Amino acid sequence: MSGSVREWSMLPEETPLRDALVYAPYGLYGGFAAWIVAAAVLLTVGQALAGSPLALALVAVLVGGPASVVALWLLVRHDSLPKWLDGLYLTDRLTRRGLALAIAVGAAFVGIVGFLWPRGTVLLVFLGTFVLATVSSSAETTVAFDPSARRVVVRNDRRRDSGATKRIDLANVTATYRLPLGPLGLYVCRRVGANPILVPVPERHRPSFERALEEGSKTGPSAEPRTPSTTRPMRIMLVVVAVKFLAVGLALGYLASGNTEGADGILFALPLLLGGVSLGYACYESWLARRERTDEAAG
């Protein structure tokens, strides 16, 4: 790299805030899982004390029986086991003690939320985990910016593989949205032929970064537009799956509406959400396919 390259990280290496952000998604999701496991254990014990062997039989078969043995055997025999471990154990900064503490705090938080708002606990945990994982990933990001070449290299220290390093030509950035976070701004950059990416930029580098974005937009993109990753039959199947999810969600909502004690929104919110995501993805892929056909006809 040339001498004009400027490097920075979103947060200092050793700060309580960074450690909290790193462990937050694991604590929330792990705390929720701890409640699920505890409920399953209590249900099993309760059924056993009540004289019903059904719960014990299910646990023996699905958790501690032949199914678990087969699953462990397949996992051990898998040739790419290290890759799976790298995908699950996302950062070397995690420790067993830190994970245990994070899960304990997460379990306490889920318990409080469940007591105050039991119906929204599941939805809150899954959406909250996604948001926390996004913020946590950004906290582990380091950036190298070359103003003369109008290029940014974003490296995520969470992952051990090279796929976490992304080289961005600012000429391929079609639109940006800046989220001010005090002395640092988080830029949401939409790119040609690639997914949007988050680029943290300190306030002191903001003028040169925005100048490079403006100059890059004048040169025009060098990347090819994104093409659909699905075929027409696959998109039709996505629409069918979406319609089924939407129908199930609406049916559950209709049935629950007759309950005098109040409808549980989670019962039909999740199928509606899955159906909406599937339908939206199918429409997006269809739009890409239509644009590709239009470009080919124009060319």
PDB file of C-alpha atoms in Angstrom:
ATOM      1  CA  MET A   1       0.000   0.000   0.000  1.00  0.00           C
ATOM      2  CA  SER A   2       1.051   3.563  -0.666  1.00  0.00           C
ATOM      3  CA  GLY A   3       1.845   6.113   2.007  1.00  0.00           C
ATOM      4  CA  SER A   4      -1.484   7.870   1.496  1.00  0.00           C
ATOM      5  CA  VAL A   5      -3.448   4.910   2.849  1.00  0.00           C
ATOM      6  CA  ARG A   6      -5.272   5.697   6.087  1.00  0.00           C
ATOM      7  CA  GLU A   7      -6.286   2.952   8.497  1.00  0.00           C
ATOM      8  CA  TRP A   8      -8.625   2.923  11.462  1.00  0.00           C
ATOM      9  CA  SER A   9     -10.900   0.640  13.483  1.00  0.00           C
ATOM     10  CA  MET A  10     -14.453   1.285  14.548  1.00  0.00           C
ATOM     11  CA  LEU A  11     -13.662   0.903  18.240  1.00  0.00           C
ATOM     12  CA  PRO A  12     -10.366   0.678  20.175  1.00  0.00           C
ATOM     13  CA  GLU A  13      -9.038  -2.826  20.680  1.00  0.00           C
ATOM     14  CA  GLU A  14      -9.524  -3.056  24.432  1.00  0.00           C
ATOM     15  CA  THR A  15     -12.604  -1.210  25.671  1.00  0.00           C
ATOM     16  CA  PRO A  16     -15.554  -2.410  27.779  1.00  0.00           C
ATOM     17  CA  LEU A  17     -17.956  -1.246  25.052  1.00  0.00           C
ATOM     18  CA  ARG A  18     -16.245  -3.354  22.399  1.00  0.00           C
ATOM     19  CA  ASP A  19     -16.219  -6.427  24.642  1.00  0.00           C
ATOM     20  CA  ALA A  20     -19.910  -5.914  25.414  1.00  0.00           C
ATOM     21  CA  LEU A  21     -20.764  -5.631  21.711  1.00  0.00           C
ATOM     22  CA  VAL A  22     -18.753  -8.753  20.873  1.00  0.00           C
ATOM     23  CA  TYR A  23     -20.580 -10.903  23.444  1.00  0.00           C
ATOM     24  CA  ALA A  24     -24.048  -9.311  23.176  1.00  0.00           C
ATOM     25  CA  PRO A  25     -25.574 -11.473  20.382  1.00  0.00           C
ATOM     26  CA  TYR A  26     -24.223 -14.681  21.919  1.00  0.00           C
ATOM     27  CA  GLY A  27     -25.594 -13.715  25.313  1.00  0.00           C
ATOM     28  CA  LEU A  28     -29.079 -12.870  24.041  1.00  0.00           C
ATOM     29  CA  TYR A  29     -29.482 -15.962  21.874  1.00  0.00           C
ATOM     30  CA  GLY A  30     -27.734 -18.227  24.379  1.00  0.00           C
ATOM     31  CA  GLY A  31     -29.877 -16.893  27.216  1.00  0.00           C
ATOM     32  CA  PHE A  32     -33.022 -17.640  25.224  1.00  0.00           C
ATOM     33  CA  ALA A  33     -31.713 -21.147  24.464  1.00  0.00           C
ATOM     34  CA  ALA A  34     -31.013 -21.668  28.180  1.00  0.00           C
ATOM     35  CA  TRP A  35     -34.667 -20.931  28.971  1.00  0.00           C
ATOM     36  CA  ILE A  36     -35.776 -23.394  26.276  1.00  0.00           C
ATOM     37  CA  VAL A  37     -33.512 -26.125  27.663  1.00  0.00           C
ATOM     38  CA  ALA A  38     -34.679 -25.439  31.223  1.00  0.00           C
ATOM     39  CA  ALA A  39     -38.327 -25.595  30.144  1.00  0.00           C
ATOM     40  CA  ALA A  40     -37.707 -28.879  28.320  1.00  0.00           C
ATOM     41  CA  VAL A  41     -36.013 -30.377  31.386  1.00  0.00           C
ATOM     42  CA  LEU A  42     -38.808 -29.252  33.715  1.00  0.00           C
ATOM     43  CA  LEU A  43     -41.426 -30.600  31.328  1.00  0.00           C
ATOM     44  CA  THR A  44     -39.644 -33.919  31.099  1.00  0.00           C
ATOM     45  CA  VAL A  45     -39.279 -34.224  34.864  1.00  0.00           C
ATOM     46  CA  GLY A  46     -42.893 -33.188  35.381  1.00  0.00           C
ATOM     47  CA  GLN A  47     -44.157 -35.751  32.904  1.00  0.00           C
ATOM     48  CA  ALA A  48     -42.004 -38.433  34.509  1.00  0.00           C
ATOM     49  CA  LEU A  49     -43.307 -37.606  37.997  1.00  0.00           C
ATOM     50  CA  ALA A  50     -46.851 -37.621  36.648  1.00  0.00           C
ATOM     51  CA  GLY A  51     -46.350 -41.157  35.406  1.00  0.00           C
ATOM     52  CA  SER A  52     -46.262 -40.329  31.669  1.00  0.00           C
ATOM     53  CA  PRO A  53     -43.249 -41.921  29.924  1.00  0.00           C
ATOM     54  CA  LEU A  54     -43.913 -40.094  26.624  1.00  0.00           C
ATOM     55  CA  ALA A  55     -41.640 -37.110  27.323  1.00  0.00           C
ATOM     56  CA  LEU A  56     -38.816 -39.350  28.573  1.00  0.00           C
ATOM     57  CA  ALA A  57     -39.079 -41.502  25.465  1.00  0.00           C
ATOM     58  CA  LEU A  58     -38.896 -38.469  23.175  1.00  0.00           C
ATOM     59  CA  VAL A  59     -35.849 -37.082  24.967  1.00  0.00           C
ATOM     60  CA  ALA A  60     -34.132 -40.468  24.959  1.00  0.00           C
ATOM     61  CA  VAL A  61     -34.672 -40.920  21.223  1.00  0.00           C
ATOM     62  CA  LEU A  62     -34.103 -37.371  19.961  1.00  0.00           C
ATOM     63  CA  VAL A  63     -31.558 -36.015  22.451  1.00  0.00           C
ATOM     64  CA  GLY A  64     -29.629 -38.816  24.047  1.00  0.00           C
ATOM     65  CA  GLY A  65     -30.425 -41.738  21.810  1.00  0.00           C
ATOM     66  CA  PRO A  66     -29.590 -43.071  18.333  1.00  0.00           C
ATOM     67  CA  ALA A  67     -30.364 -39.762  16.590  1.00  0.00           C
ATOM     68  CA  SER A  68     -27.665 -37.943  18.565  1.00  0.00           C
ATOM     69  CA  VAL A  69     -25.133 -40.718  17.997  1.00  0.00           C
ATOM     70  CA  VAL A  70     -25.686 -40.593  14.230  1.00  0.00           C
ATOM     71  CA  ALA A  71     -25.471 -36.785  14.201  1.00  0.00           C
ATOM     72  CA  LEU A  72     -22.198 -36.794  16.161  1.00  0.00           C
ATOM     73  CA  TRP A  73     -20.737 -39.491  13.894  1.00  0.00           C
ATOM     74  CA  LEU A  74     -21.569 -37.459  10.771  1.00  0.00           C
ATOM     75  CA  LEU A  75     -20.098 -34.328  12.361  1.00  0.00           C
ATOM     76  CA  VAL A  76     -16.828 -36.039  13.289  1.00  0.00           C
ATOM     77  CA  ARG A  77     -16.492 -37.695   9.874  1.00  0.00           C
ATOM     78  CA  HIS A  78     -17.159 -34.436   8.010  1.00  0.00           C
ATOM     79  CA  ASP A  79     -14.062 -33.399   6.064  1.00  0.00           C
ATOM     80  CA  SER A  80     -14.682 -29.664   6.468  1.00  0.00           C
ATOM     81  CA  LEU A  81     -15.233 -29.720  10.233  1.00  0.00           C
ATOM     82  CA  PRO A  82     -12.696 -26.884  10.831  1.00  0.00           C
ATOM     83  CA  LYS A  83     -14.699 -24.658   8.461  1.00  0.00           C
ATOM     84  CA  TRP A  84     -17.857 -25.363  10.447  1.00  0.00           C
ATOM     85  CA  LEU A  85     -16.051 -24.523  13.665  1.00  0.00           C
ATOM     86  CA  ASP A  86     -14.736 -21.274  12.171  1.00  0.00           C
ATOM     87  CA  GLY A  87     -18.277 -20.382  11.153  1.00  0.00           C
ATOM     88  CA  LEU A  88     -19.648 -21.034  14.649  1.00  0.00           C
ATOM     89  CA  TYR A  89     -16.751 -19.759  16.735  1.00  0.00           C
ATOM     90  CA  LEU A  90     -16.598 -16.428  14.946  1.00  0.00           C
ATOM     91  CA  THR A  91     -13.811 -14.660  16.785  1.00  0.00           C
ATOM     92  CA  ASP A  92     -10.719 -15.493  18.800  1.00  0.00           C
ATOM     93  CA  ARG A  93     -11.742 -12.828  21.313  1.00  0.00           C
ATOM     94  CA  LEU A  94     -14.438 -15.099  22.758  1.00  0.00           C
ATOM     95  CA  THR A  95     -13.588 -17.037  25.909  1.00  0.00           C
ATOM     96  CA  ARG A  96     -15.533 -19.712  27.744  1.00  0.00           C
ATOM     97  CA  ARG A  97     -15.757 -17.556  30.851  1.00  0.00           C
ATOM     98  CA  GLY A  98     -16.985 -14.594  28.830  1.00  0.00           C
ATOM     99  CA  LEU A  99     -19.563 -16.709  27.005  1.00  0.00           C
ATOM    100  CA  ALA A 100     -20.855 -18.168  30.287  1.00  0.00           C
ATOM    101  CA  LEU A 101     -21.212 -14.676  31.766  1.00  0.00           C
ATOM    102  CA  ALA A 102     -22.883 -13.365  28.592  1.00  0.00           C
ATOM    103  CA  ILE A 103     -25.381 -16.240  28.533  1.00  0.00           C
ATOM    104  CA  ALA A 104     -26.197 -15.684  32.212  1.00  0.00           C
ATOM    105  CA  VAL A 105     -26.837 -11.984  31.607  1.00  0.00           C
ATOM    106  CA  GLY A 106     -28.825 -12.835  28.470  1.00  0.00           C
ATOM    107  CA  ALA A 107     -30.953 -15.349  30.354  1.00  0.00           C
ATOM    108  CA  ALA A 108     -31.732 -12.737  33.012  1.00  0.00           C
ATOM    109  CA  PHE A 109     -32.652 -10.192  30.327  1.00  0.00           C
ATOM    110  CA  VAL A 110     -34.887 -12.683  28.475  1.00  0.00           C
ATOM    111  CA  GLY A 111     -36.562 -13.595  31.749  1.00  0.00           C
ATOM    112  CA  ILE A 112     -37.337  -9.946  32.538  1.00  0.00           C
ATOM    113  CA  VAL A 113     -38.626  -9.301  29.013  1.00  0.00           C
ATOM    114  CA  GLY A 114     -40.690 -12.491  29.137  1.00  0.00           C
ATOM    115  CA  PHE A 115     -42.254 -11.411  32.415  1.00  0.00           C
ATOM    116  CA  LEU A 116     -43.117  -7.929  31.096  1.00  0.00           C
ATOM    117  CA  TRP A 117     -44.041  -8.878  27.509  1.00  0.00           C
ATOM    118  CA  PRO A 118     -44.386 -12.669  27.120  1.00  0.00           C
ATOM    119  CA  ARG A 119     -45.996 -12.614  23.659  1.00  0.00           C
ATOM    120  CA  GLY A 120     -43.232 -10.629  22.028  1.00  0.00           C
ATOM    121  CA  THR A 121     -40.294 -12.437  23.613  1.00  0.00           C
ATOM    122  CA  VAL A 122     -39.540 -14.810  20.724  1.00  0.00           C
ATOM    123  CA  LEU A 123     -39.826 -12.138  18.054  1.00  0.00           C
ATOM    124  CA  LEU A 124     -37.781  -9.701  20.134  1.00  0.00           C
ATOM    125  CA  VAL A 125     -35.014 -12.242  20.740  1.00  0.00           C
ATOM    126  CA  PHE A 126     -34.613 -13.202  17.082  1.00  0.00           C
ATOM    127  CA  LEU A 127     -34.791  -9.638  15.758  1.00  0.00           C
ATOM    128  CA  GLY A 128     -32.619  -8.370  18.602  1.00  0.00           C
ATOM    129  CA  THR A 129     -30.007 -11.055  17.956  1.00  0.00           C
ATOM    130  CA  PHE A 130     -29.857 -10.092  14.270  1.00  0.00           C
ATOM    131  CA  VAL A 131     -29.435  -6.396  15.083  1.00  0.00           C
ATOM    132  CA  LEU A 132     -26.843  -7.070  17.785  1.00  0.00           C
ATOM    133  CA  ALA A 133     -24.917  -9.413  15.473  1.00  0.00           C
ATOM    134  CA  THR A 134     -24.786  -6.688  12.809  1.00  0.00           C
ATOM    135  CA  VAL A 135     -23.564  -4.071  15.281  1.00  0.00           C
ATOM    136  CA  SER A 136     -21.139  -6.541  16.880  1.00  0.00           C
ATOM    137  CA  SER A 137     -19.688  -7.433  13.499  1.00  0.00           C
ATOM    138  CA  SER A 138     -19.181  -3.752  12.710  1.00  0.00           C
ATOM    139  CA  ALA A 139     -17.379  -3.282  16.028  1.00  0.00           C
ATOM    140  CA  GLU A 140     -14.780  -5.828  14.924  1.00  0.00           C
ATOM    141  CA  THR A 141     -14.181  -4.036  11.619  1.00  0.00           C
ATOM    142  CA  THR A 142     -10.951  -2.348  10.533  1.00  0.00           C
ATOM    143  CA  VAL A 143     -10.787  -0.114   7.470  1.00  0.00           C
ATOM    144  CA  ALA A 144      -7.963   0.856   5.096  1.00  0.00           C
ATOM    145  CA  PHE A 145      -8.816   3.819   2.856  1.00  0.00           C
ATOM    146  CA  ASP A 146      -6.767   4.871  -0.183  1.00  0.00           C
ATOM    147  CA  PRO A 147      -8.049   8.309  -1.329  1.00  0.00           C
ATOM    148  CA  SER A 148      -5.902   8.449  -4.466  1.00  0.00           C
ATOM    149  CA  ALA A 149      -7.132   5.066  -5.753  1.00  0.00           C
ATOM    150  CA  ARG A 150     -10.657   5.670  -4.382  1.00  0.00           C
ATOM    151  CA  ARG A 151     -10.606   2.235  -2.778  1.00  0.00           C
ATOM    152  CA  VAL A 152     -11.617   0.944   0.642  1.00  0.00           C
ATOM    153  CA  VAL A 153     -10.584  -2.369   2.200  1.00  0.00           C
ATOM    154  CA  VAL A 154     -12.905  -3.547   4.977  1.00  0.00           C
ATOM    155  CA  ARG A 155     -11.622  -6.393   7.121  1.00  0.00           C
ATOM    156  CA  ASN A 156     -13.709  -8.113   9.741  1.00  0.00           C
ATOM    157  CA  ASP A 157     -11.515  -9.500  12.510  1.00  0.00           C
ATOM    158  CA  ARG A 158     -14.283 -11.815  13.710  1.00  0.00           C
ATOM    159  CA  ARG A 159     -13.628 -14.319  10.983  1.00  0.00           C
ATOM    160  CA  ARG A 160     -10.441 -16.255  10.479  1.00  0.00           C
ATOM    161  CA  ASP A 161     -10.862 -16.853   6.766  1.00  0.00           C
ATOM    162  CA  SER A 162      -9.922 -14.410   3.989  1.00  0.00           C
ATOM    163  CA  GLY A 163     -13.538 -14.119   2.858  1.00  0.00           C
ATOM    164  CA  ALA A 164     -14.073 -11.504   5.563  1.00  0.00           C
ATOM    165  CA  THR A 165     -11.862  -9.006   3.687  1.00  0.00           C
ATOM    166  CA  LYS A 166     -13.760  -6.930   1.130  1.00  0.00           C
ATOM    167  CA  ARG A 167     -12.129  -4.565  -1.350  1.00  0.00           C
ATOM    168  CA  ILE A 168     -14.503  -1.849  -2.484  1.00  0.00           C
ATOM    169  CA  ASP A 169     -13.979   0.338  -5.512  1.00  0.00           C
ATOM    170  CA  LEU A 170     -15.857   3.519  -4.653  1.00  0.00           C
ATOM    171  CA  ALA A 171     -16.743   3.964  -8.325  1.00  0.00           C
ATOM    172  CA  ASN A 172     -19.115   0.992  -7.891  1.00  0.00           C
ATOM    173  CA  VAL A 173     -20.966   2.626  -4.981  1.00  0.00           C
ATOM    174  CA  THR A 174     -24.298   3.853  -6.319  1.00  0.00           C
ATOM    175  CA  ALA A 175     -25.790   5.320  -3.142  1.00  0.00           C
ATOM    176  CA  THR A 176     -24.828   5.902   0.478  1.00  0.00           C
ATOM    177  CA  TYR A 177     -26.667   6.623   3.706  1.00  0.00           C
ATOM    178  CA  ARG A 178     -24.783   7.920   6.722  1.00  0.00           C
ATOM    179  CA  LEU A 179     -25.725   6.980  10.276  1.00  0.00           C
ATOM    180  CA  PRO A 180     -24.100   9.469  12.686  1.00  0.00           C
ATOM    181  CA  LEU A 181     -22.650   7.799  15.773  1.00  0.00           C
ATOM    182  CA  GLY A 182     -20.931  10.659  17.549  1.00  0.00           C
ATOM    183  CA  PRO A 183     -17.294  10.948  16.425  1.00  0.00           C
ATOM    184  CA  LEU A 184     -17.861   8.183  13.880  1.00  0.00           C
ATOM    185  CA  GLY A 185     -20.297   7.754  11.005  1.00  0.00           C
ATOM    186  CA  LEU A 186     -21.524   4.411   9.694  1.00  0.00           C
ATOM    187  CA  TYR A 187     -21.988   4.535   5.913  1.00  0.00           C
ATOM    188  CA  VAL A 188     -24.413   2.117   4.299  1.00  0.00           C
ATOM    189  CA  CYS A 189     -22.981   1.745   0.781  1.00  0.00           C
ATOM    190  CA  ARG A 190     -25.054   0.250  -2.020  1.00  0.00           C
ATOM    191  CA  ARG A 191     -22.852  -1.284  -4.703  1.00  0.00           C
ATOM    192  CA  VAL A 192     -23.217  -2.435  -8.294  1.00  0.00           C
ATOM    193  CA  GLY A 193     -23.279  -6.226  -8.544  1.00  0.00           C
ATOM    194  CA  ALA A 194     -22.760  -6.812  -4.806  1.00  0.00           C
ATOM    195  CA  ASN A 195     -24.524  -6.619  -1.464  1.00  0.00           C
ATOM    196  CA  PRO A 196     -24.609  -3.356   0.501  1.00  0.00           C
ATOM    197  CA  ILE A 197     -21.794  -2.979   2.992  1.00  0.00           C
ATOM    198  CA  LEU A 198     -21.260  -1.002   6.192  1.00  0.00           C
ATOM    199  CA  VAL A 199     -18.173   1.231   6.287  1.00  0.00           C
ATOM    200  CA  PRO A 200     -17.354   3.013   9.566  1.00  0.00           C
ATOM    201  CA  VAL A 201     -15.633   6.351   8.917  1.00  0.00           C
ATOM    202  CA  PRO A 202     -14.337   8.648  11.693  1.00  0.00           C
ATOM    203  CA  GLU A 203     -15.297  12.304  11.500  1.00  0.00           C
ATOM    204  CA  ARG A 204     -11.698  13.337  10.745  1.00  0.00           C
ATOM    205  CA  HIS A 205     -11.702  11.221   7.556  1.00  0.00           C
ATOM    206  CA  ARG A 206     -15.222  12.141   6.473  1.00  0.00           C
ATOM    207  CA  PRO A 207     -14.309  14.975   4.022  1.00  0.00           C
ATOM    208  CA  SER A 208     -11.760  12.916   2.086  1.00  0.00           C
ATOM    209  CA  PHE A 209     -14.011   9.848   2.061  1.00  0.00           C
ATOM    210  CA  GLU A 210     -17.012  11.761   0.726  1.00  0.00           C
ATOM    211  CA  ARG A 211     -14.774  13.501  -1.817  1.00  0.00           C
ATOM    212  CA  ALA A 212     -13.577  10.103  -3.050  1.00  0.00           C
ATOM    213  CA  LEU A 213     -17.191   8.930  -3.266  1.00  0.00           C
ATOM    214  CA  GLU A 214     -18.107  11.953  -5.365  1.00  0.00           C
ATOM    215  CA  GLU A 215     -15.131  11.510  -7.686  1.00  0.00           C
ATOM    216  CA  GLY A 216     -15.845   7.796  -8.009  1.00  0.00           C
ATOM    217  CA  SER A 217     -19.447   8.439  -9.036  1.00  0.00           C
ATOM    218  CA  LYS A 218     -18.204  10.609 -11.927  1.00  0.00           C
ATOM    219  CA  THR A 219     -16.031   7.854 -13.391  1.00  0.00           C
ATOM    220  CA  GLY A 220     -18.875   5.338 -13.608  1.00  0.00           C
ATOM    221  CA  PRO A 221     -19.046   1.764 -12.237  1.00  0.00           C
ATOM    222  CA  SER A 222     -16.609  -0.884 -13.426  1.00  0.00           C
ATOM    223  CA  ALA A 223     -18.507  -3.880 -11.997  1.00  0.00           C
ATOM    224  CA  GLU A 224     -21.191  -5.777 -13.852  1.00  0.00           C
ATOM    225  CA  PRO A 225     -24.800  -5.446 -12.611  1.00  0.00           C
ATOM    226  CA  ARG A 226     -26.100  -8.254 -10.448  1.00  0.00           C
ATOM    227  CA  THR A 227     -27.755 -11.164 -12.212  1.00  0.00           C
ATOM    228  CA  PRO A 228     -30.444 -13.478 -10.780  1.00  0.00           C
ATOM    229  CA  SER A 229     -29.211 -16.466  -8.784  1.00  0.00           C
ATOM    230  CA  THR A 230     -32.416 -18.460  -9.315  1.00  0.00           C
ATOM    231  CA  THR A 231     -34.160 -19.976 -12.306  1.00  0.00           C
ATOM    232  CA  ARG A 232     -37.783 -19.356 -13.268  1.00  0.00           C
ATOM    233  CA  PRO A 233     -39.012 -22.682 -11.742  1.00  0.00           C
ATOM    234  CA  MET A 234     -37.193 -21.833  -8.517  1.00  0.00           C
ATOM    235  CA  ARG A 235     -38.885 -18.435  -8.365  1.00  0.00           C
ATOM    236  CA  ILE A 236     -42.260 -20.070  -8.937  1.00  0.00           C
ATOM    237  CA  MET A 237     -41.562 -22.436  -6.028  1.00  0.00           C
ATOM    238  CA  LEU A 238     -40.603 -19.461  -3.838  1.00  0.00           C
ATOM    239  CA  VAL A 239     -43.947 -17.850  -4.618  1.00  0.00           C
ATOM    240  CA  VAL A 240     -45.778 -21.099  -3.809  1.00  0.00           C
ATOM    241  CA  VAL A 241     -43.933 -21.412  -0.477  1.00  0.00           C
ATOM    242  CA  ALA A 242     -44.669 -17.754   0.289  1.00  0.00           C
ATOM    243  CA  VAL A 243     -48.387 -18.208  -0.404  1.00  0.00           C
ATOM    244  CA  LYS A 244     -48.460 -21.236   1.902  1.00  0.00           C
ATOM    245  CA  PHE A 245     -46.771 -19.343   4.742  1.00  0.00           C
ATOM    246  CA  LEU A 246     -49.101 -16.379   4.290  1.00  0.00           C
ATOM    247  CA  ALA A 247     -52.143 -18.664   4.250  1.00  0.00           C
ATOM    248  CA  VAL A 248     -51.013 -20.422   7.437  1.00  0.00           C
ATOM    249  CA  GLY A 249     -50.384 -17.083   9.161  1.00  0.00           C
ATOM    250  CA  LEU A 250     -53.773 -15.686   8.157  1.00  0.00           C
ATOM    251  CA  ALA A 251     -55.519 -18.906   9.191  1.00  0.00           C
ATOM    252  CA  LEU A 252     -53.846 -18.905  12.609  1.00  0.00           C
ATOM    253  CA  GLY A 253     -54.705 -15.232  13.032  1.00  0.00           C
ATOM    254  CA  TYR A 254     -58.353 -15.889  12.172  1.00  0.00           C
ATOM    255  CA  LEU A 255     -58.580 -18.838  14.574  1.00  0.00           C
ATOM    256  CA  ALA A 256     -56.849 -16.941  17.371  1.00  0.00           C
ATOM    257  CA  SER A 257     -59.110 -13.914  16.916  1.00  0.00           C
ATOM    258  CA  GLY A 258     -62.020 -15.911  18.321  1.00  0.00           C
ATOM    259  CA  ASN A 259     -60.189 -16.515  21.581  1.00  0.00           C
ATOM    260  CA  THR A 260     -61.735 -14.392  24.298  1.00  0.00           C
ATOM    261  CA  GLU A 261     -58.460 -14.349  26.220  1.00  0.00           C
ATOM    262  CA  GLY A 262     -56.677 -12.551  23.385  1.00  0.00           C
ATOM    263  CA  ALA A 263     -54.765 -13.668  20.312  1.00  0.00           C
ATOM    264  CA  ASP A 264     -51.091 -14.452  20.532  1.00  0.00           C
ATOM    265  CA  GLY A 265     -49.511 -12.385  17.761  1.00  0.00           C
ATOM    266  CA  ILE A 266     -46.426 -14.576  17.560  1.00  0.00           C
ATOM    267  CA  LEU A 267     -48.494 -17.507  16.267  1.00  0.00           C
ATOM    268  CA  PHE A 268     -49.299 -15.819  12.986  1.00  0.00           C
ATOM    269  CA  ALA A 269     -46.592 -13.099  12.876  1.00  0.00           C
ATOM    270  CA  LEU A 270     -43.776 -15.566  12.160  1.00  0.00           C
ATOM    271  CA  PRO A 271     -45.511 -17.348   9.216  1.00  0.00           C
ATOM    272  CA  LEU A 272     -46.457 -13.950   7.788  1.00  0.00           C
ATOM    273  CA  LEU A 273     -42.879 -12.752   8.157  1.00  0.00           C
ATOM    274  CA  LEU A 274     -41.458 -15.850   6.453  1.00  0.00           C
ATOM    275  CA  GLY A 275     -44.041 -15.593   3.686  1.00  0.00           C
ATOM    276  CA  GLY A 276     -43.271 -11.923   3.151  1.00  0.00           C
ATOM    277  CA  VAL A 277     -39.522 -12.564   2.960  1.00  0.00           C
ATOM    278  CA  SER A 278     -39.977 -15.419   0.466  1.00  0.00           C
ATOM    279  CA  LEU A 279     -42.339 -13.383  -1.688  1.00  0.00           C
ATOM    280  CA  GLY A 280     -40.061 -10.341  -1.589  1.00  0.00           C
ATOM    281  CA  TYR A 281     -37.030 -12.395  -2.591  1.00  0.00           C
ATOM    282  CA  ALA A 282     -38.946 -13.990  -5.469  1.00  0.00           C
ATOM    283  CA  CYS A 283     -40.055 -10.560  -6.705  1.00  0.00           C
ATOM    284  CA  TYR A 284     -36.506  -9.207  -6.437  1.00  0.00           C
ATOM    285  CA  GLU A 285     -35.078 -12.144  -8.416  1.00  0.00           C
ATOM    286  CA  SER A 286     -37.809 -11.722 -11.038  1.00  0.00           C
ATOM    287  CA  TRP A 287     -36.908  -8.041 -11.362  1.00  0.00           C
ATOM    288  CA  LEU A 288     -33.234  -8.949 -11.871  1.00  0.00           C
ATOM    289  CA  ALA A 289     -34.183 -11.490 -14.540  1.00  0.00           C
ATOM    290  CA  ARG A 290     -36.410  -8.978 -16.323  1.00  0.00           C
ATOM    291  CA  ARG A 291     -33.661  -6.339 -16.233  1.00  0.00           C
ATOM    292  CA  GLU A 292     -31.166  -8.835 -17.602  1.00  0.00           C
ATOM    293  CA  ARG A 293     -33.478  -9.671 -20.521  1.00  0.00           C
ATOM    294  CA  THR A 294     -34.019  -5.965 -21.215  1.00  0.00           C
ATOM    295  CA  ASP A 295     -30.270  -5.287 -21.249  1.00  0.00           C
ATOM    296  CA  GLU A 296     -29.662  -8.210 -23.591  1.00  0.00           C
ATOM    297  CA  ALA A 297     -32.390  -6.994 -25.949  1.00  0.00           C
ATOM    298  CA  ALA A 298     -30.982  -3.457 -25.892  1.00  0.00           C
ATOM    299  CA  GLY A 299     -27.472  -4.739 -26.546  1.00  0.00           C
TER     300      GLY A 299
END
